[in-house]
């Protein structure tokens, strides 16, 4: 059953690098009247891995293309995925008290800049409920204490499953996830760290930065792994500061960088532009 | 006659956009054991033109690949070019008195950062001869006055032809080329303009910028056309300034941006990363 | 009548430049137990004008300091102002349909990053009323047509007067103010223009930028004068783009720069960091 | 004995912060017909230290001003210095094999952008002698091995003393200075580290950065202390990179940042714009 109207698909794949991959993949697309509108690729000589992202416009439905791609994927030992371009990714945003990242993500989502669908805002404090209400997004209060942490994480996993959630964004969420949770949601949790990693890991990075007298402060968005602040980096940016800024002013200035960096990382992830390459990422902007 | 050792080639092409281009091109490369090491493409919906740049490693010689590509190029109505990756492009650098761009280009050329071969430095003043001498590059003094301008340009064309020159770089050369020369060398002359075009065209752009009270100054590298400061832009960058800077200080600060922007444009051009798209450029960085 | 607790004041001044100004001003402050916590100055050799901004902590009330400063100001022919540091400036924000700048200003105002008090959001469309409501700011609908423009501007002036408004921010307000209004509110109206001025004045600057093929897009915040897009520039910034971006994508990317640049300009103005120097500004960041 | 022509002086000072400092200092300057052309100050609330830099134009000679400043300096317990503005600072540049920083510093020095006088280039390899020769700067070959290190450092100190050297610049000099030498030349040795400190201290920072998958690389200029890569930071900057860059390409890209950052740090130091504030710096740009 084919759909006669043109649709846009995103194909992402990675596999061991060898000659002929692009020709084989584009052959399948050409046979199904696919017109490639965007294509990027990268062969990593260190890991001998090939990465590719293709956007294609076609009147053929995804099912047929998938069936035709399967033997090619098999032949080249590919990890691959075909998705509708622009399909909103089901997302949970986790927050504590700081509003700037949540405000930014919800604003951009509504403006159509980030293809996500916010299934819920999950918070360990009540402060940001009015903001979630304004954007008509379900707000779920999930307090966390030493005693309740395990249960709270189980509840989060239940939410992820029940709400068909594909992505969890830690938008200045001030709790550290357990190793078990990190493993379970591996590659699906994005965090914003308020420093230019690997500088100033851990707590109060702006105060560390101030004490060290750096001339630029930064923020880093990365996938969360069990190894705190060591997950694969998706995006980073910096802002210039000078000797006159107090640690508290760095905190305020840094919020601009944090929200910008997190918004980019979430958008690129939701557009299937970020592929994992061991401890690093390939980002097809 | 095949060359058994692996060689790297750069294929650049543009043609009317339609399905099947990538598949056809990569098919030819795959048949000749070509391993694609870098590939970028862009389809411009406004002009319905497709642009592509591929780097390929292969043991097949260029001749065979060219012969095999010819019918594909014919079929898709391509403008195309196959060149050895990293082959130094024969270049003339034209200067007047300002040293910063010439110094930068010669330093980077020697360091191996820019794949050019400097056939000559052509200058309408003697000031920079010692610098050319230090880098052991022929220095040709070609003074220009109102009366001698036509003859000087003819001499330049002779030099371009006699020295097999592919690229002319105006490295703060303070003469305006005639329309005839611009046409004759179209797409082969790169200029650095010391403003963020299209702001502050014409003379003394830093003084114009100072008078306007801008908070960033910039530089623009572009192909030269008969339409002064209106040629296709290759690269731009800016530097922050504040109210405390005099016009003269902007001149000095701007030199850093100028040389950086020009060096990038020349490197990208020499690596066949810049393709013309009407009055604009496609830059595959 | 003195206030025994420490208060912070901001003194800004400009006058013809000559020796002794700083000594005279700091003398008055020292006599009143003023501790200077921040001080910046600039002497413009082109206009022979001296500019100064001083923050001072003191237990003396503003009245006494003003009385003591008056003869010094007289002697040096100063334009000057003494204000409580951090006092919220009474502000009207004018908007049409685009939400990004308004959302950013209201968020930052609430977060305490910009010392303004939003007396009203004045809009020629109803679209942004919910946003104003969320931040509990009065929303005033003031539609403008060719016929009603004069009356609408009169109404705006009435609002400025009735609400004790010191600053009017055009946050992507899509109407051009009349020369009369510009004159009447001179130095009190800040606009955000969505290009890197003086490039791309007038309508649809991103489309102009796209057609020209620029490699950076920008935004400019400036005081509004009768001369459209020619008022004194307060702040500018840019974002890198490449050939792959459509004009529509530039519009979206540009919104980030616009809101950042406008927020900085409004904060600096509200903190009395911006002084007019003819057609240019002095910004004491 | 007074000099009737106008001269420009730079006064830098630091002292415990308390009211009246600026008034007292500017009083002395005013009494000597000093016209302040640039002035910056900073009171650090953490260390309760006040920092000031003043440029003053006057017909009074430095001696008289110094005599008049002495009691004020005594009263406020100042560390202070009065120097002729723009006086070239006697400098040794130390190098190994990498040319980019040396080339940049010598070019800028000759162009008049950095007020230094290069007393000698001291190198532990012969590679850069031609470059020093071109700029007509004495080249001193001072090889270093495990056995000769102590003697080589003694020779360096002799050179510093004999040549009246005020500043030693490590322009990618690949030897670690001993603690004794660091102490002896404390505050007079500037290094460029090829990472965004405190990230990637130690050897091969670009390779560390590549392995970590960072999205920006940087460089840091700092005063050298016995604590390797931990000295007070003067300047930092970054450059964007992506997944496609090899560690070797980062090395090349980074050279642009390194030379830019080092040049700024050396210029600011030579213009007496950098004051030490414990482990941090105050930079009056």
Short mmCIF file of C-alpha atoms in Angstrom, two decimals, chain B:
data_model
loop_
_atom_site.label_atom_id
_atom_site.label_comp_id
_atom_site.label_asym_id
_atom_site.label_seq_id
_atom_site.Cartn_x
_atom_site.Cartn_y
_atom_site.Cartn_z
CA UNK B 1 47.75 1.77 -17.13
CA UNK B 2 46.99 1.68 -13.45
CA UNK B 3 48.97 3.02 -10.54
CA UNK B 4 49.04 0.39 -7.80
CA UNK B 5 49.63 2.75 -4.89
CA UNK B 6 46.65 4.44 -3.24
CA UNK B 7 46.00 8.02 -4.26
CA UNK B 8 43.53 10.62 -3.07
CA UNK B 9 41.30 12.51 -5.49
CA UNK B 10 38.84 15.35 -5.09
CA UNK B 11 35.77 15.35 -7.27
CA UNK B 12 33.64 18.49 -7.38
CA UNK B 13 30.51 18.86 -9.45
CA UNK B 14 27.32 20.81 -9.90
CA UNK B 15 24.28 20.06 -12.05
CA UNK B 16 20.49 20.42 -12.21
CA UNK B 17 19.04 18.61 -9.21
CA UNK B 18 17.16 15.33 -9.74
CA UNK B 19 17.05 11.86 -8.15
CA UNK B 20 19.92 9.46 -8.76
CA UNK B 21 22.95 11.74 -8.93
CA UNK B 22 24.70 10.46 -5.82
CA UNK B 23 23.96 6.86 -6.70
CA UNK B 24 25.38 7.27 -10.20
CA UNK B 25 28.52 9.07 -9.06
CA UNK B 26 29.27 6.76 -6.16
CA UNK B 27 28.64 3.82 -8.51
CA UNK B 28 31.51 4.89 -10.74
CA UNK B 29 33.73 5.37 -7.71
CA UNK B 30 32.79 1.98 -6.23
CA UNK B 31 33.54 0.23 -9.54
CA UNK B 32 37.05 1.62 -9.35
CA UNK B 33 37.64 0.52 -5.77
CA UNK B 34 37.22 4.07 -4.58
CA UNK B 35 36.81 4.49 -0.85
CA UNK B 36 35.01 7.74 -0.07
CA UNK B 37 36.82 9.49 2.77
CA UNK B 38 34.84 12.73 2.76
CA UNK B 39 31.65 13.72 1.01
CA UNK B 40 29.37 16.71 1.11
CA UNK B 41 26.44 17.76 -0.97
CA UNK B 42 23.86 20.49 -1.18
CA UNK B 43 20.74 20.89 -3.26
CA UNK B 44 19.68 24.49 -3.60
CA UNK B 45 15.87 24.58 -3.91
CA UNK B 46 15.99 28.19 -5.17
CA UNK B 47 18.10 27.44 -8.22
CA UNK B 48 17.34 23.69 -8.39
CA UNK B 49 21.08 23.07 -8.55
CA UNK B 50 22.90 20.19 -6.91
CA UNK B 51 26.46 20.60 -5.61
CA UNK B 52 28.80 17.85 -4.47
CA UNK B 53 32.38 17.41 -3.29
CA UNK B 54 33.83 13.94 -2.75
CA UNK B 55 37.28 12.88 -1.59
CA UNK B 56 38.10 9.36 -2.63
CA UNK B 57 41.06 7.05 -2.03
CA UNK B 58 41.77 4.57 -4.79
CA UNK B 59 44.50 2.61 -6.56
CA UNK B 60 42.91 3.41 -9.94
CA UNK B 61 44.47 6.30 -11.80
CA UNK B 62 42.59 9.53 -12.43
CA UNK B 63 42.41 8.96 -16.14
CA UNK B 64 40.33 5.83 -15.87
CA UNK B 65 37.98 7.43 -13.35
CA UNK B 66 37.56 10.44 -15.61
CA UNK B 67 36.74 8.26 -18.58
CA UNK B 68 34.17 6.38 -16.51
CA UNK B 69 32.67 9.57 -15.08
CA UNK B 70 32.28 11.27 -18.45
CA UNK B 71 29.02 9.55 -19.51
CA UNK B 72 27.49 10.13 -16.05
CA UNK B 73 28.48 13.78 -16.22
CA UNK B 74 26.94 13.94 -19.69
CA UNK B 75 23.72 12.32 -18.53
CA UNK B 76 23.24 14.70 -15.62
CA UNK B 77 24.59 17.77 -17.42
CA UNK B 78 27.36 18.28 -14.86
CA UNK B 79 30.06 20.86 -14.53
CA UNK B 80 32.77 18.79 -12.89
CA UNK B 81 36.43 18.54 -12.01
CA UNK B 82 38.71 15.81 -10.73
CA UNK B 83 41.97 16.83 -9.08
CA UNK B 84 44.63 15.25 -6.88
CA UNK B 85 43.82 16.01 -3.25
CA UNK B 86 46.30 18.46 -1.78
CA UNK B 87 47.91 19.38 -5.11
CA UNK B 88 49.37 22.87 -4.63
CA UNK B 89 47.43 25.46 -6.62
CA UNK B 90 49.66 27.84 -8.62
CA UNK B 91 49.06 31.25 -7.07
CA UNK B 92 50.01 34.90 -7.51
CA UNK B 93 49.67 37.07 -4.41
CA UNK B 94 49.22 40.78 -5.14
CA UNK B 95 50.15 43.35 -2.52
CA UNK B 96 50.80 47.04 -1.98
CA UNK B 97 52.40 48.10 1.32
CA UNK B 98 50.47 46.33 4.09
CA UNK B 99 52.34 43.21 5.19
CA UNK B 100 49.95 41.34 7.48
CA UNK B 101 48.05 39.27 4.91
CA UNK B 102 51.12 38.40 2.84
CA UNK B 103 53.08 37.42 5.95
CA UNK B 104 50.25 35.20 7.06
CA UNK B 105 49.74 33.48 3.71
CA UNK B 106 53.45 32.81 3.20
CA UNK B 107 53.86 31.52 6.75
CA UNK B 108 50.91 29.16 6.41
CA UNK B 109 52.00 28.02 2.96
CA UNK B 110 55.42 27.08 4.30
CA UNK B 111 53.88 25.40 7.36
CA UNK B 112 51.85 23.24 5.01
CA UNK B 113 48.47 24.64 6.08
CA UNK B 114 47.43 25.98 2.67
CA UNK B 115 47.98 23.89 -0.49
CA UNK B 116 49.23 26.66 -2.73
CA UNK B 117 52.48 27.18 -4.60
CA UNK B 118 53.31 30.86 -4.75
CA UNK B 119 54.45 31.52 -8.32
CA UNK B 120 55.09 35.16 -7.54
CA UNK B 121 54.33 38.07 -5.28
CA UNK B 122 53.29 40.94 -7.56
CA UNK B 123 53.44 44.38 -5.96
CA UNK B 124 52.91 48.00 -6.94
CA UNK B 125 55.35 49.05 -4.21
CA UNK B 126 58.79 47.74 -3.21
CA UNK B 127 58.08 47.57 0.55
CA UNK B 128 57.38 43.87 0.83
CA UNK B 129 60.29 42.57 -1.23
CA UNK B 130 62.32 41.50 1.86
CA UNK B 131 59.40 39.41 3.10
CA UNK B 132 59.04 37.66 -0.27
CA UNK B 133 62.81 37.15 -0.33
CA UNK B 134 62.75 35.54 3.12
CA UNK B 135 60.21 33.03 1.90
CA UNK B 136 62.20 32.60 -1.35
CA UNK B 137 59.27 33.60 -3.51
CA UNK B 138 59.84 35.64 -6.73
CA UNK B 139 58.93 39.29 -6.17
CA UNK B 140 57.73 41.17 -9.23
CA UNK B 141 57.49 44.94 -9.05
CA UNK B 142 54.60 46.13 -11.21
CA UNK B 143 53.91 49.80 -10.50
CA UNK B 144 50.53 51.17 -11.51
CA UNK B 145 49.59 54.72 -12.44
CA UNK B 146 46.59 56.09 -14.27
CA UNK B 147 48.59 56.01 -17.48
CA UNK B 148 50.14 52.57 -17.04
CA UNK B 149 47.15 50.74 -15.59
CA UNK B 150 46.07 49.07 -18.84
CA UNK B 151 49.58 47.96 -19.60
CA UNK B 152 50.13 46.75 -16.04
CA UNK B 153 46.99 44.62 -16.23
CA UNK B 154 48.13 43.17 -19.55
CA UNK B 155 51.43 42.29 -17.90
CA UNK B 156 49.55 40.61 -15.07
CA UNK B 157 47.57 38.49 -17.55
CA UNK B 158 50.84 37.56 -19.26
CA UNK B 159 52.24 36.48 -15.88
CA UNK B 160 49.12 34.45 -15.13
CA UNK B 161 49.50 32.67 -18.44
CA UNK B 162 53.28 32.28 -18.47
CA UNK B 163 53.44 31.03 -14.89
CA UNK B 164 50.42 28.71 -15.24
CA UNK B 165 48.68 30.58 -12.47
CA UNK B 166 45.29 29.26 -11.33
CA UNK B 167 44.56 31.71 -8.52
CA UNK B 168 45.21 35.40 -7.92
CA UNK B 169 44.93 36.60 -4.31
CA UNK B 170 44.54 40.32 -3.62
CA UNK B 171 46.17 40.52 -0.18
CA UNK B 172 45.29 44.14 0.61
CA UNK B 173 46.26 45.18 -2.93
CA UNK B 174 45.18 48.80 -3.17
CA UNK B 175 44.26 48.96 -6.84
CA UNK B 176 40.86 48.32 -8.40
CA UNK B 177 40.96 45.83 -11.25
CA UNK B 178 39.31 46.81 -14.53
CA UNK B 179 36.06 45.16 -15.60
CA UNK B 180 37.89 43.45 -18.44
CA UNK B 181 40.41 41.85 -16.11
CA UNK B 182 37.67 40.81 -13.68
CA UNK B 183 35.83 39.07 -16.52
CA UNK B 184 38.95 37.43 -17.87
CA UNK B 185 39.97 36.00 -14.49
CA UNK B 186 36.40 35.39 -13.24
CA UNK B 187 36.24 32.90 -10.37
CA UNK B 188 40.01 32.95 -10.03
CA UNK B 189 40.58 36.19 -8.09
CA UNK B 190 40.01 36.35 -4.33
CA UNK B 191 39.99 39.66 -2.48
CA UNK B 192 39.91 40.59 1.20
CA UNK B 193 37.71 43.58 1.98
CA UNK B 194 38.31 45.15 5.37
CA UNK B 195 34.67 45.39 6.41
CA UNK B 196 31.73 43.16 7.12
CA UNK B 197 30.15 43.44 3.67
CA UNK B 198 27.76 44.72 2.53
CA UNK B 199 28.41 47.32 5.24
CA UNK B 200 31.01 49.94 4.46
CA UNK B 201 31.82 49.31 0.85
CA UNK B 202 34.45 51.45 -0.78
CA UNK B 203 37.29 53.36 0.80
CA UNK B 204 38.34 53.62 4.47
CA UNK B 205 35.80 51.14 5.86
CA UNK B 206 37.19 51.27 9.40
CA UNK B 207 36.73 55.01 9.48
CA UNK B 208 33.18 54.56 8.23
CA UNK B 209 32.61 51.91 10.92
CA UNK B 210 34.01 54.20 13.60
CA UNK B 211 31.81 57.09 12.52
CA UNK B 212 28.75 54.84 12.62
CA UNK B 213 29.64 53.59 16.10
CA UNK B 214 29.39 49.86 15.37
CA UNK B 215 30.18 47.40 18.15
CA UNK B 216 31.76 44.74 15.92
CA UNK B 217 34.16 45.18 13.02
CA UNK B 218 34.67 42.57 10.35
CA UNK B 219 36.33 41.41 7.19
CA UNK B 220 35.00 39.70 4.08
CA UNK B 221 36.75 37.51 1.56
CA UNK B 222 35.06 37.28 -1.84
CA UNK B 223 35.58 36.51 -5.48
CA UNK B 224 36.24 39.64 -7.47
CA UNK B 225 33.70 40.69 -10.09
CA UNK B 226 33.32 43.86 -12.11
CA UNK B 227 30.82 45.03 -9.49
CA UNK B 228 33.14 46.41 -6.79
CA UNK B 229 32.80 44.74 -3.34
CA UNK B 230 29.77 42.83 -4.63
CA UNK B 231 31.36 39.53 -5.65
CA UNK B 232 30.30 36.18 -4.14
CA UNK B 233 31.29 36.00 -0.47
CA UNK B 234 33.50 33.10 0.62
CA UNK B 235 34.07 33.90 4.29
CA UNK B 236 33.45 36.59 6.90
CA UNK B 237 34.35 37.11 10.52
CA UNK B 238 34.10 39.82 13.14
CA UNK B 239 35.87 41.17 16.22
CA UNK B 240 34.27 43.00 19.14
CA UNK B 241 35.22 46.64 19.68
CA UNK B 242 33.96 49.34 22.02
CA UNK B 243 33.55 53.09 22.19
CA UNK B 244 37.11 53.54 23.41
CA UNK B 245 38.74 52.52 20.14
CA UNK B 246 39.86 55.15 17.67
CA UNK B 247 39.51 54.58 13.92
CA UNK B 248 43.25 53.93 13.82
CA UNK B 249 42.96 51.23 16.48
CA UNK B 250 40.17 49.61 14.46
CA UNK B 251 42.60 49.42 11.54
CA UNK B 252 45.10 47.53 13.68
CA UNK B 253 42.52 45.25 15.32
CA UNK B 254 40.99 44.55 11.95
CA UNK B 255 44.24 43.20 10.54
CA UNK B 256 43.84 40.10 12.67
CA UNK B 257 40.41 39.42 11.24
CA UNK B 258 41.48 40.20 7.69
CA UNK B 259 44.36 37.76 7.60
CA UNK B 260 42.32 35.01 9.29
CA UNK B 261 39.41 35.42 6.89
CA UNK B 262 41.64 35.60 3.80
CA UNK B 263 43.68 32.56 4.85
CA UNK B 264 40.51 30.50 5.27
CA UNK B 265 39.11 31.57 1.91
CA UNK B 266 42.36 30.77 0.10
CA UNK B 267 42.69 27.40 1.81
CA UNK B 268 39.09 26.41 1.03
CA UNK B 269 39.44 27.54 -2.57
CA UNK B 270 42.73 25.64 -2.98
CA UNK B 271 41.12 22.53 -1.51
CA UNK B 272 38.24 22.85 -4.01
CA UNK B 273 35.75 23.44 -1.22
CA UNK B 274 34.19 26.57 -2.73
CA UNK B 275 31.64 26.24 -5.55
CA UNK B 276 29.93 29.15 -7.22
CA UNK B 277 26.14 29.31 -6.98
CA UNK B 278 25.22 32.42 -8.95
CA UNK B 279 26.12 35.43 -6.81
CA UNK B 280 26.62 33.22 -3.78
CA UNK B 281 29.01 30.43 -2.82
CA UNK B 282 28.64 26.92 -1.51
CA UNK B 283 31.47 26.22 0.94
CA UNK B 284 32.03 22.58 1.91
CA UNK B 285 34.20 23.04 5.01
#
